[in-house]
Short mmCIF file of C-alpha atoms in Angstrom, two decimals:
data_model
loop_
_atom_site.label_atom_id
_atom_site.label_comp_id
_atom_site.label_asym_id
_atom_site.label_seq_id
_atom_site.Cartn_x
_atom_site.Cartn_y
_atom_site.Cartn_z
CA MET A 1303 0.00 0.00 0.00
CA THR A 1304 1.21 3.47 -0.90
CA LYS A 1305 0.66 5.83 2.03
CA ILE A 1306 -0.46 9.34 1.07
CA LYS A 1307 -0.92 12.01 3.72
CA ILE A 1308 -3.20 14.93 2.89
CA ILE A 1309 -2.25 17.95 5.00
CA LEU A 1310 -4.85 20.64 5.67
CA GLY A 1311 -2.93 23.90 5.46
CA SER A 1312 -5.27 26.10 7.46
CA THR A 1313 -6.53 26.04 11.03
CA ARG A 1314 -8.89 29.02 10.75
CA PRO A 1315 -12.55 28.77 11.74
CA GLY A 1316 -14.68 28.31 8.62
CA ARG A 1317 -11.66 27.24 6.59
CA PHE A 1318 -12.10 25.90 3.07
CA SER A 1319 -9.17 23.47 3.38
CA GLU A 1320 -11.42 21.02 5.18
CA HIS A 1321 -13.73 20.86 2.16
CA ALA A 1322 -10.89 20.58 -0.36
CA GLY A 1323 -9.02 18.01 1.74
CA VAL A 1324 -12.04 15.74 2.20
CA TRP A 1325 -12.90 16.11 -1.49
CA ILE A 1326 -9.45 15.04 -2.76
CA ALA A 1327 -9.32 12.27 -0.12
CA GLU A 1328 -12.59 10.83 -1.44
CA ILE A 1329 -11.24 10.80 -4.99
CA ALA A 1330 -7.96 9.22 -3.86
CA LYS A 1331 -9.70 6.53 -1.80
CA GLN A 1332 -11.33 5.23 -4.99
CA ARG A 1333 -7.91 4.12 -6.21
CA PRO A 1334 -6.71 0.66 -5.26
CA GLY A 1335 -3.37 0.42 -3.51
CA LEU A 1336 -3.56 3.78 -1.74
CA GLU A 1337 -3.85 4.33 1.98
CA ILE A 1338 -5.12 7.87 2.51
CA GLU A 1339 -4.95 9.83 5.74
CA VAL A 1340 -6.00 13.45 6.24
CA LEU A 1341 -3.75 15.30 8.68
CA ASP A 1342 -5.26 18.35 10.34
CA LEU A 1343 -2.71 20.83 11.64
CA ARG A 1344 -5.17 21.60 14.45
CA ASP A 1345 -4.14 18.19 15.83
CA TYR A 1346 -0.44 19.14 15.79
CA PRO A 1347 -0.14 22.42 17.76
CA MET A 1348 3.53 23.06 17.12
CA PRO A 1349 5.13 26.31 18.23
CA PHE A 1350 6.48 28.58 15.55
CA PHE A 1351 9.94 27.33 14.71
CA ASN A 1352 12.74 28.99 16.67
CA ASP A 1353 14.99 26.12 17.75
CA PRO A 1354 18.72 26.86 18.03
CA ILE A 1355 19.57 23.99 15.64
CA PRO A 1356 18.01 23.93 12.15
CA PRO A 1357 16.06 20.69 11.47
CA LEU A 1358 18.57 19.84 8.72
CA TYR A 1359 21.19 19.22 11.44
CA VAL A 1360 19.03 17.37 13.99
CA THR A 1361 20.35 13.82 14.33
CA SER A 1362 17.95 12.40 16.92
CA ASP A 1363 14.67 13.74 18.32
CA TYR A 1364 13.49 17.30 17.86
CA LEU A 1365 13.40 19.48 20.98
CA ASN A 1366 9.62 19.86 21.14
CA PRO A 1367 7.38 16.80 21.79
CA GLU A 1368 4.67 18.12 19.42
CA VAL A 1369 7.26 18.42 16.65
CA ASN A 1370 8.35 14.81 17.31
CA LYS A 1371 4.72 13.69 17.09
CA TRP A 1372 4.47 15.49 13.73
CA ALA A 1373 7.78 14.08 12.51
CA ASN A 1374 6.73 10.52 13.33
CA LYS A 1375 3.47 10.94 11.42
CA ILE A 1376 5.23 12.45 8.38
CA LYS A 1377 7.85 9.68 8.43
CA GLU A 1378 5.06 7.12 7.72
CA ALA A 1379 4.19 8.67 4.34
CA ASP A 1380 5.27 7.75 0.83
CA GLY A 1381 3.91 11.01 -0.57
CA PHE A 1382 1.89 14.09 0.30
CA ILE A 1383 -0.87 16.38 -0.87
CA LEU A 1384 -0.67 19.86 0.63
CA VAL A 1385 -4.02 21.65 0.72
CA THR A 1386 -3.17 25.32 0.86
CA PRO A 1387 -5.00 28.60 0.98
CA GLU A 1388 -3.45 31.65 -0.62
CA TYR A 1389 -3.00 34.54 1.77
CA ASN A 1390 -1.30 37.70 0.46
CA ARG A 1391 0.32 35.88 -2.47
CA GLY A 1392 1.66 33.03 -0.35
CA THR A 1393 0.78 29.98 1.69
CA SER A 1394 -0.42 30.05 5.28
CA ALA A 1395 2.05 30.57 8.11
CA ILE A 1396 0.80 27.43 9.85
CA LEU A 1397 1.56 25.23 6.82
CA LYS A 1398 4.97 26.83 6.25
CA ASN A 1399 5.79 26.27 9.92
CA ALA A 1400 4.75 22.60 9.69
CA LEU A 1401 7.13 22.21 6.76
CA ASP A 1402 10.00 24.13 8.38
CA SER A 1403 9.81 22.38 11.76
CA ILE A 1404 11.23 19.08 10.46
CA TYR A 1405 13.54 18.08 7.63
CA LYS A 1406 14.69 14.51 7.05
CA GLU A 1407 11.12 13.16 7.20
CA TRP A 1408 10.27 15.09 4.00
CA ASN A 1409 13.35 14.03 2.03
CA ASP A 1410 12.96 12.16 -1.27
CA LYS A 1411 9.15 12.10 -1.15
CA PRO A 1412 6.81 13.44 -3.81
CA VAL A 1413 4.36 16.20 -2.99
CA ALA A 1414 1.30 17.47 -4.85
CA PHE A 1415 -0.86 20.53 -4.24
CA VAL A 1416 -4.52 21.45 -3.96
CA ALA A 1417 -4.82 25.21 -3.60
CA TYR A 1418 -7.59 27.75 -3.40
CA GLY A 1419 -7.90 31.50 -3.56
CA VAL A 1420 -8.34 34.47 -5.88
CA VAL A 1421 -6.26 32.89 -8.65
CA GLY A 1422 -6.82 29.35 -7.49
CA GLY A 1423 -3.97 29.53 -5.01
CA ALA A 1424 -1.37 29.55 -7.78
CA ARG A 1425 0.96 31.93 -5.96
CA ALA A 1426 0.82 29.82 -2.80
CA ILE A 1427 1.85 26.78 -4.84
CA GLU A 1428 4.64 28.79 -6.44
CA GLN A 1429 5.96 29.67 -2.97
CA LEU A 1430 5.63 26.09 -1.75
CA HIS A 1431 7.54 24.74 -4.78
CA SER A 1432 10.65 26.62 -3.65
CA ALA A 1433 10.28 25.49 -0.05
CA VAL A 1434 9.75 21.79 -0.79
CA LEU A 1435 12.67 21.69 -3.22
CA GLN A 1436 14.89 22.95 -0.41
CA MET A 1437 13.63 20.05 1.73
CA GLN A 1438 14.67 17.57 -0.97
CA MET A 1439 11.04 16.78 -1.88
CA HIS A 1440 9.81 16.18 -5.41
CA PRO A 1441 6.96 18.53 -6.33
CA ILE A 1442 4.43 17.27 -8.88
CA GLY A 1443 3.71 19.60 -11.79
CA ASN A 1444 -0.01 18.80 -11.88
CA ALA A 1445 -2.06 20.62 -9.25
CA VAL A 1446 -5.64 21.56 -8.47
CA TYR A 1447 -6.39 25.29 -8.49
CA ILE A 1448 -9.78 26.05 -6.91
CA MET A 1449 -11.03 29.51 -7.81
CA SER A 1450 -12.89 31.83 -5.41
CA PRO A 1451 -13.72 29.30 -2.68
CA TRP A 1452 -15.97 31.77 -0.86
CA ASN A 1453 -18.45 31.32 -3.73
CA LEU A 1454 -18.50 27.54 -3.28
CA VAL A 1455 -20.01 27.41 0.20
CA GLU A 1456 -23.43 28.15 1.60
CA GLU A 1457 -24.36 29.70 4.90
CA GLY A 1458 -22.76 27.85 7.79
CA ASN A 1459 -19.69 26.99 5.65
CA LYS A 1460 -21.47 24.08 4.00
CA LEU A 1461 -20.03 23.09 0.63
CA LYS A 1462 -22.54 23.48 -2.21
CA SER A 1463 -23.60 20.16 -3.73
CA ASP A 1464 -21.31 18.91 -6.52
CA ILE A 1465 -19.61 22.33 -6.71
CA LEU A 1466 -16.12 20.78 -6.95
CA ASN A 1467 -17.05 18.47 -9.85
CA PRO A 1468 -15.32 20.73 -12.42
CA TYR A 1469 -12.04 19.99 -10.61
CA ILE A 1470 -12.28 16.19 -10.70
CA GLU A 1471 -10.26 15.85 -13.90
CA SER A 1472 -7.38 17.96 -12.60
CA GLY A 1473 -7.56 16.08 -9.28
CA ASN A 1474 -7.23 12.75 -11.07
CA LYS A 1475 -4.33 13.96 -13.21
CA MET A 1476 -2.57 15.20 -10.09
CA LEU A 1477 -3.15 11.86 -8.35
CA ASP A 1478 -1.88 9.96 -11.41
CA ALA A 1479 1.37 11.93 -11.32
CA LEU A 1480 1.72 11.62 -7.53
CA VAL A 1481 1.19 7.85 -7.54
CA LYS A 1482 3.64 7.43 -10.41
CA ALA A 1483 6.25 9.44 -8.47
CA THR A 1484 5.94 7.22 -5.39
CA VAL A 1485 7.07 4.12 -7.28
#
């Protein structure tokens, strides 16, 4: 079984990442041979990184127990899907911190992106490409760009019925490339 972790890149109340993460998880779970797990950064309350030793040089455990919990979960994965909002032309601070807090656990693993925002989160993905390359990850060229997510939900932050259907094709192409890269 290929283990794919889907990381929700926002912890805000009323966040759209929950909808996008569940949506791509449902598509991925239809594929044989994949073990899908959605990781919510709300469940990993790591402090903002300010350790004296960069994660690149850590040879045993990280200093913070929450970071070690995160590292152990990331270590299990064969590949990742980062679900990211776009805030001010970049990704969320919470997602960037989750990436920056560890190092070796990311190395040599493929990563794909599902983004949302004004321009479908394209600028957040662009920023993340640079970061994941530095962590020795392999970013997938295919991504899902969800436009104007605030128009896709109803009152109470409920996702409108079948509103993400136009993105199924790009989701499947992204998954095809991600699975191929894990082999």
